[in-house]
Amino acid sequence: MKPILLQGHERSITQIKYNREGDLLFTVAKDPIVNVWYSVNGERLGTYMGHTGAVWCVDADWDTKHVLTGSADNSCRLWDCETGKQLALLKTNSAVRTCGFDFGGNIIMFSTDKQMGYQCFVSFFDLRDPSQIDSNEPYMRIPCNDSKITSAVWGPLGECIIAGHEGGELNQYSAKSGEVLVNVKEHSRQINDIQLSRDMTMFVTASKDNTAKLFDSTTLEHQKTFRTERPVNSAALSPNYDHVLPLGL
């Protein structure tokens, strides 16, 4: 198989993400550009312009109608996938490190960094309630007092979120109560990225300890380790093939 080289960013990549069908690939970097590509041939389909700082995270909902991005410009933004139009702007007190849609695409979550005297939080918004967006007030906010969250995804059925931390820990938080359900530590350094398989039974982590690891998404049991020669910035599981894509710094 001949690899496809995508060249659309001026600075290092921070995250790559397939849509559910696997025909589109979204990339974000330490520049303000959000790119979307055809995964079959590497052709750039378009860009989402509006951020003014590094973009740390990106996600697409289950039917690829909307795209969610989080940035160091202290904002989380919702986009129309097809037109590139910005649909919502959620302002925060610190950089948005992670973001994601639940399985139904109705609820979004994002985490903010612990910086400038502000605590790390995970915030939840229901897109079906316009008042939450207009008032910039989430229906639930989980404080993270210890190691800050550096990566997070929704778990199966939207019942929990799985978060990776600066110290290498993995936590499973209840999406209803915010309590920690499961805690494991398989990485020795910061977890840069977490991405689920298409059926949501597994997820892959990318870490500064030069490894990408495969876990069971319900029990957080470690399944397999992929070792590299450098820190892994992002990793993705192909929806169509038995492929793991680790991306080094």
mmCIF file of C-alpha atoms in Angstrom:
data_model
loop_
_atom_site.group_PDB
_atom_site.id
_atom_site.type_symbol
_atom_site.label_atom_id
_atom_site.label_comp_id
_atom_site.label_asym_id
_atom_site.label_seq_id
_atom_site.Cartn_x
_atom_site.Cartn_y
_atom_site.Cartn_z
ATOM 1 C CA MET A 1 0.000 0.000 0.000
ATOM 2 C CA LYS A 2 1.413 3.376 -1.048
ATOM 3 C CA PRO A 3 1.222 6.005 1.728
ATOM 4 C CA ILE A 4 -0.486 9.339 1.070
ATOM 5 C CA LEU A 5 1.308 12.496 2.228
ATOM 6 C CA LEU A 6 -0.990 15.324 3.321
ATOM 7 C CA GLN A 7 0.553 18.796 3.312
ATOM 8 C CA GLY A 8 -1.827 21.458 4.569
ATOM 9 C CA HIS A 9 -0.373 22.873 7.785
ATOM 10 C CA GLU A 10 2.467 25.261 8.532
ATOM 11 C CA ARG A 11 3.098 23.914 12.052
ATOM 12 C CA SER A 12 3.093 20.502 13.730
ATOM 13 C CA ILE A 13 -0.078 18.387 13.748
ATOM 14 C CA THR A 14 -2.031 18.180 17.009
ATOM 15 C CA GLN A 15 -4.810 15.732 16.037
ATOM 16 C CA ILE A 16 -6.137 13.665 13.138
ATOM 17 C CA LYS A 17 -9.676 12.281 13.055
ATOM 18 C CA TYR A 18 -11.713 10.127 10.645
ATOM 19 C CA ASN A 19 -15.438 10.637 10.247
ATOM 20 C CA ARG A 20 -17.621 7.588 10.960
ATOM 21 C CA GLU A 21 -17.748 6.429 7.319
ATOM 22 C CA GLY A 22 -14.002 6.756 6.945
ATOM 23 C CA ASP A 23 -14.185 8.746 3.694
ATOM 24 C CA LEU A 24 -13.072 12.029 5.288
ATOM 25 C CA LEU A 25 -10.074 12.845 7.458
ATOM 26 C CA PHE A 26 -9.889 15.983 9.608
ATOM 27 C CA THR A 27 -6.545 17.457 10.678
ATOM 28 C CA VAL A 28 -5.677 20.280 13.076
ATOM 29 C CA ALA A 29 -2.320 21.730 14.079
ATOM 30 C CA LYS A 30 -0.503 24.415 16.028
ATOM 31 C CA ASP A 31 -1.726 26.857 13.398
ATOM 32 C CA PRO A 32 -5.309 28.236 13.184
ATOM 33 C CA ILE A 33 -6.247 26.074 10.169
ATOM 34 C CA VAL A 34 -8.727 23.162 10.292
ATOM 35 C CA ASN A 35 -8.454 20.945 7.199
ATOM 36 C CA VAL A 36 -10.714 18.203 5.817
ATOM 37 C CA TRP A 37 -9.387 15.688 3.254
ATOM 38 C CA TYR A 38 -10.695 12.843 1.105
ATOM 39 C CA SER A 39 -9.087 9.818 2.754
ATOM 40 C CA VAL A 40 -9.044 7.756 -0.448
ATOM 41 C CA ASN A 41 -6.666 10.031 -2.380
ATOM 42 C CA GLY A 42 -5.491 12.758 0.025
ATOM 43 C CA GLU A 43 -7.196 15.597 -1.855
ATOM 44 C CA ARG A 44 -8.012 18.561 0.369
ATOM 45 C CA LEU A 45 -11.766 19.161 0.405
ATOM 46 C CA GLY A 46 -11.729 22.421 2.331
ATOM 47 C CA THR A 47 -10.818 24.401 5.444
ATOM 48 C CA TYR A 48 -12.671 25.873 8.419
ATOM 49 C CA MET A 49 -11.393 29.381 9.124
ATOM 50 C CA GLY A 50 -12.062 31.384 12.277
ATOM 51 C CA HIS A 51 -9.683 30.315 15.031
ATOM 52 C CA THR A 52 -6.885 32.709 15.952
ATOM 53 C CA GLY A 53 -4.612 30.301 17.820
ATOM 54 C CA ALA A 54 -3.361 26.725 17.767
ATOM 55 C CA VAL A 55 -6.173 24.185 17.316
ATOM 56 C CA TRP A 56 -5.791 21.295 19.744
ATOM 57 C CA CYS A 57 -8.777 19.074 18.912
ATOM 58 C CA VAL A 58 -11.390 18.217 16.290
ATOM 59 C CA ASP A 59 -14.404 15.902 16.028
ATOM 60 C CA ALA A 60 -17.233 15.167 13.572
ATOM 61 C CA ASP A 61 -20.709 13.960 14.549
ATOM 62 C CA TRP A 62 -22.042 10.551 13.528
ATOM 63 C CA ASP A 63 -23.585 11.694 10.205
ATOM 64 C CA THR A 64 -20.789 14.200 9.399
ATOM 65 C CA LYS A 65 -23.119 17.208 9.408
ATOM 66 C CA HIS A 66 -21.229 19.138 12.057
ATOM 67 C CA VAL A 67 -17.596 19.586 13.073
ATOM 68 C CA LEU A 68 -16.386 20.638 16.533
ATOM 69 C CA THR A 69 -13.002 22.242 17.224
ATOM 70 C CA GLY A 70 -11.203 23.503 20.321
ATOM 71 C CA SER A 71 -8.369 25.996 20.351
ATOM 72 C CA ALA A 72 -5.739 27.871 22.347
ATOM 73 C CA ASP A 73 -7.689 31.035 21.469
ATOM 74 C CA ASN A 74 -9.966 30.117 24.424
ATOM 75 C CA SER A 75 -12.884 28.944 22.313
ATOM 76 C CA CYS A 76 -14.781 25.857 21.184
ATOM 77 C CA ARG A 77 -16.483 26.266 17.796
ATOM 78 C CA LEU A 78 -19.232 24.366 15.981
ATOM 79 C CA TRP A 79 -19.129 24.279 12.155
ATOM 80 C CA ASP A 80 -21.334 23.150 9.292
ATOM 81 C CA CYS A 81 -19.260 20.367 7.763
ATOM 82 C CA GLU A 82 -20.380 20.915 4.170
ATOM 83 C CA THR A 83 -20.299 24.722 3.930
ATOM 84 C CA GLY A 84 -17.638 25.570 6.513
ATOM 85 C CA LYS A 85 -19.956 28.093 8.181
ATOM 86 C CA GLN A 86 -19.419 28.709 11.902
ATOM 87 C CA LEU A 87 -22.646 27.801 13.747
ATOM 88 C CA ALA A 88 -21.686 28.452 17.377
ATOM 89 C CA LEU A 89 -18.878 30.012 19.391
ATOM 90 C CA LEU A 90 -18.369 28.969 23.030
ATOM 91 C CA LYS A 91 -15.848 31.154 24.838
ATOM 92 C CA THR A 92 -13.757 29.814 27.736
ATOM 93 C CA ASN A 93 -11.305 31.163 30.308
ATOM 94 C CA SER A 94 -8.422 29.003 29.107
ATOM 95 C CA ALA A 95 -7.396 26.899 26.105
ATOM 96 C CA VAL A 96 -9.754 24.129 24.966
ATOM 97 C CA ARG A 97 -7.682 20.955 24.936
ATOM 98 C CA THR A 98 -10.237 18.254 23.998
ATOM 99 C CA CYS A 99 -13.724 18.161 22.460
ATOM 100 C CA GLY A 100 -16.245 15.632 21.139
ATOM 101 C CA PHE A 101 -19.825 14.780 20.154
ATOM 102 C CA ASP A 102 -21.778 12.043 21.886
ATOM 103 C CA PHE A 103 -23.044 9.196 19.671
ATOM 104 C CA GLY A 104 -26.330 10.976 18.859
ATOM 105 C CA GLY A 105 -24.570 14.230 17.987
ATOM 106 C CA ASN A 106 -26.806 16.201 20.359
ATOM 107 C CA ILE A 107 -24.445 16.681 23.308
ATOM 108 C CA ILE A 108 -20.914 18.041 23.138
ATOM 109 C CA MET A 109 -18.206 18.007 25.765
ATOM 110 C CA PHE A 110 -14.911 19.825 25.928
ATOM 111 C CA SER A 111 -12.153 20.232 28.502
ATOM 112 C CA THR A 112 -10.182 23.363 29.302
ATOM 113 C CA ASP A 113 -6.591 23.687 30.486
ATOM 114 C CA LYS A 114 -5.462 24.507 33.996
ATOM 115 C CA GLN A 115 -3.735 27.830 33.352
ATOM 116 C CA MET A 116 -3.771 31.532 34.221
ATOM 117 C CA GLY A 117 -5.247 30.741 37.620
ATOM 118 C CA TYR A 118 -8.202 28.821 36.164
ATOM 119 C CA GLN A 119 -8.992 25.209 37.042
ATOM 120 C CA CYS A 120 -9.279 22.361 34.513
ATOM 121 C CA PHE A 121 -12.949 21.591 33.761
ATOM 122 C CA VAL A 122 -14.937 19.270 31.496
ATOM 123 C CA SER A 123 -18.074 21.076 30.261
ATOM 124 C CA PHE A 124 -21.207 19.504 28.743
ATOM 125 C CA PHE A 125 -23.629 21.361 26.419
ATOM 126 C CA ASP A 126 -26.898 20.094 24.911
ATOM 127 C CA LEU A 127 -27.163 21.473 21.364
ATOM 128 C CA ARG A 128 -30.951 20.958 21.468
ATOM 129 C CA ASP A 129 -31.179 23.723 24.080
ATOM 130 C CA PRO A 130 -30.235 27.028 22.375
ATOM 131 C CA SER A 131 -30.288 28.850 25.714
ATOM 132 C CA GLN A 132 -27.169 26.935 26.840
ATOM 133 C CA ILE A 133 -25.293 28.092 23.747
ATOM 134 C CA ASP A 134 -26.581 31.678 23.964
ATOM 135 C CA SER A 135 -25.742 32.007 27.666
ATOM 136 C CA ASN A 136 -22.471 30.044 27.342
ATOM 137 C CA GLU A 137 -23.552 27.995 30.388
ATOM 138 C CA PRO A 138 -23.135 24.169 30.300
ATOM 139 C CA TYR A 139 -25.666 21.891 31.978
ATOM 140 C CA MET A 140 -22.810 20.110 33.800
ATOM 141 C CA ARG A 141 -19.191 20.930 34.595
ATOM 142 C CA ILE A 142 -16.712 18.438 36.101
ATOM 143 C CA PRO A 143 -13.704 19.931 37.951
ATOM 144 C CA CYS A 144 -10.345 18.156 37.647
ATOM 145 C CA ASN A 145 -8.243 19.131 40.638
ATOM 146 C CA ASP A 146 -5.237 16.857 40.144
ATOM 147 C CA SER A 147 -3.530 16.090 36.835
ATOM 148 C CA LYS A 148 -5.089 18.116 34.011
ATOM 149 C CA ILE A 149 -6.966 16.446 31.149
ATOM 150 C CA THR A 150 -4.964 16.359 27.923
ATOM 151 C CA SER A 151 -7.287 14.130 25.841
ATOM 152 C CA ALA A 152 -10.875 12.862 26.107
ATOM 153 C CA VAL A 153 -13.563 11.012 24.133
ATOM 154 C CA TRP A 154 -17.121 9.825 24.722
ATOM 155 C CA GLY A 155 -17.486 6.221 25.829
ATOM 156 C CA PRO A 156 -20.026 3.675 24.508
ATOM 157 C CA LEU A 157 -23.676 4.846 24.401
ATOM 158 C CA GLY A 158 -22.712 8.272 25.732
ATOM 159 C CA GLU A 159 -22.837 7.028 29.324
ATOM 160 C CA CYS A 160 -19.323 8.181 30.177
ATOM 161 C CA ILE A 161 -16.280 9.994 28.889
ATOM 162 C CA ILE A 162 -12.765 8.534 28.833
ATOM 163 C CA ALA A 163 -10.081 11.061 29.717
ATOM 164 C CA GLY A 164 -6.295 10.911 29.484
ATOM 165 C CA HIS A 165 -4.246 13.023 31.869
ATOM 166 C CA GLU A 166 -0.943 14.853 31.987
ATOM 167 C CA GLY A 167 0.532 12.233 34.317
ATOM 168 C CA GLY A 168 -0.387 9.261 32.081
ATOM 169 C CA GLU A 169 -3.571 8.212 33.921
ATOM 170 C CA LEU A 170 -6.825 7.166 32.249
ATOM 171 C CA ASN A 171 -10.119 8.005 33.979
ATOM 172 C CA GLN A 172 -13.656 7.027 33.048
ATOM 173 C CA TYR A 173 -16.115 9.730 34.208
ATOM 174 C CA SER A 174 -19.884 9.254 34.447
ATOM 175 C CA ALA A 175 -21.686 11.596 32.019
ATOM 176 C CA LYS A 176 -24.597 11.783 34.460
ATOM 177 C CA SER A 177 -22.950 12.386 37.822
ATOM 178 C CA GLY A 178 -19.363 13.311 36.930
ATOM 179 C CA GLU A 179 -17.886 10.712 39.304
ATOM 180 C CA VAL A 180 -14.818 8.626 38.413
ATOM 181 C CA LEU A 181 -15.943 5.094 37.471
ATOM 182 C CA VAL A 182 -12.604 3.494 36.486
ATOM 183 C CA ASN A 183 -8.984 4.613 36.894
ATOM 184 C CA VAL A 184 -5.905 2.970 35.315
ATOM 185 C CA LYS A 185 -2.332 4.003 34.560
ATOM 186 C CA GLU A 186 -0.547 2.235 31.682
ATOM 187 C CA HIS A 187 1.394 5.221 30.300
ATOM 188 C CA SER A 188 4.399 6.755 32.060
ATOM 189 C CA ARG A 189 3.994 10.222 30.509
ATOM 190 C CA GLN A 190 1.285 12.536 29.197
ATOM 191 C CA ILE A 191 -1.488 11.085 27.014
ATOM 192 C CA ASN A 192 -1.742 13.345 23.956
ATOM 193 C CA ASP A 193 -4.732 11.782 22.206
ATOM 194 C CA ILE A 194 -7.508 9.172 22.556
ATOM 195 C CA GLN A 195 -9.636 7.896 19.660
ATOM 196 C CA LEU A 196 -12.345 5.216 19.548
ATOM 197 C CA SER A 197 -12.850 2.383 17.100
ATOM 198 C CA ARG A 198 -15.921 2.621 14.879
ATOM 199 C CA ASP A 199 -17.934 0.166 17.020
ATOM 200 C CA MET A 200 -16.728 1.971 20.193
ATOM 201 C CA THR A 201 -15.527 -1.279 21.804
ATOM 202 C CA MET A 202 -11.861 -0.186 21.789
ATOM 203 C CA PHE A 203 -9.834 2.981 21.804
ATOM 204 C CA VAL A 204 -6.236 3.918 21.039
ATOM 205 C CA THR A 205 -4.086 6.302 23.059
ATOM 206 C CA ALA A 206 -1.056 8.337 21.943
ATOM 207 C CA SER A 207 1.537 9.301 24.542
ATOM 208 C CA LYS A 208 4.754 11.190 25.098
ATOM 209 C CA ASP A 209 6.257 7.895 26.355
ATOM 210 C CA ASN A 210 6.815 6.860 22.684
ATOM 211 C CA THR A 211 3.882 4.422 22.608
ATOM 212 C CA ALA A 212 0.348 4.091 21.303
ATOM 213 C CA LYS A 213 -1.799 1.637 23.269
ATOM 214 C CA LEU A 214 -5.064 -0.188 22.611
ATOM 215 C CA PHE A 215 -7.672 -0.467 25.405
ATOM 216 C CA ASP A 216 -11.121 -1.935 26.019
ATOM 217 C CA SER A 217 -13.480 1.055 26.206
ATOM 218 C CA THR A 218 -15.726 -0.417 28.926
ATOM 219 C CA THR A 219 -13.196 -1.857 31.385
ATOM 220 C CA LEU A 220 -10.126 0.206 30.309
ATOM 221 C CA GLU A 221 -8.207 -3.097 30.140
ATOM 222 C CA HIS A 222 -4.929 -2.772 28.201
ATOM 223 C CA GLN A 223 -4.931 -4.872 24.983
ATOM 224 C CA LYS A 224 -1.821 -4.040 22.941
ATOM 225 C CA THR A 225 1.141 -1.653 22.753
ATOM 226 C CA PHE A 226 2.594 -0.049 19.601
ATOM 227 C CA ARG A 227 6.121 1.325 20.172
ATOM 228 C CA THR A 228 7.740 4.129 18.184
ATOM 229 C CA GLU A 229 11.069 5.966 18.241
ATOM 230 C CA ARG A 230 9.586 9.314 19.266
ATOM 231 C CA PRO A 231 6.680 10.778 21.250
ATOM 232 C CA VAL A 232 3.294 10.007 19.657
ATOM 233 C CA ASN A 233 1.191 13.133 19.121
ATOM 234 C CA SER A 234 -1.975 11.518 17.751
ATOM 235 C CA ALA A 235 -3.286 8.069 16.779
ATOM 236 C CA ALA A 236 -6.401 6.892 14.958
ATOM 237 C CA LEU A 237 -8.132 3.579 14.212
ATOM 238 C CA SER A 238 -9.346 3.240 10.624
ATOM 239 C CA PRO A 239 -13.115 2.583 10.393
ATOM 240 C CA ASN A 240 -12.613 0.438 7.272
ATOM 241 C CA TYR A 241 -9.379 -1.512 7.752
ATOM 242 C CA ASP A 242 -7.341 -3.098 10.541
ATOM 243 C CA HIS A 243 -5.048 -0.085 10.595
ATOM 244 C CA VAL A 244 -3.648 1.961 13.475
ATOM 245 C CA LEU A 245 -2.251 5.385 12.509
ATOM 246 C CA PRO A 246 0.258 6.703 15.083
ATOM 247 C CA LEU A 247 1.545 10.217 14.357
ATOM 248 C CA GLY A 248 4.866 11.295 15.846
ATOM 249 C CA LEU A 249 5.954 14.776 16.767
#
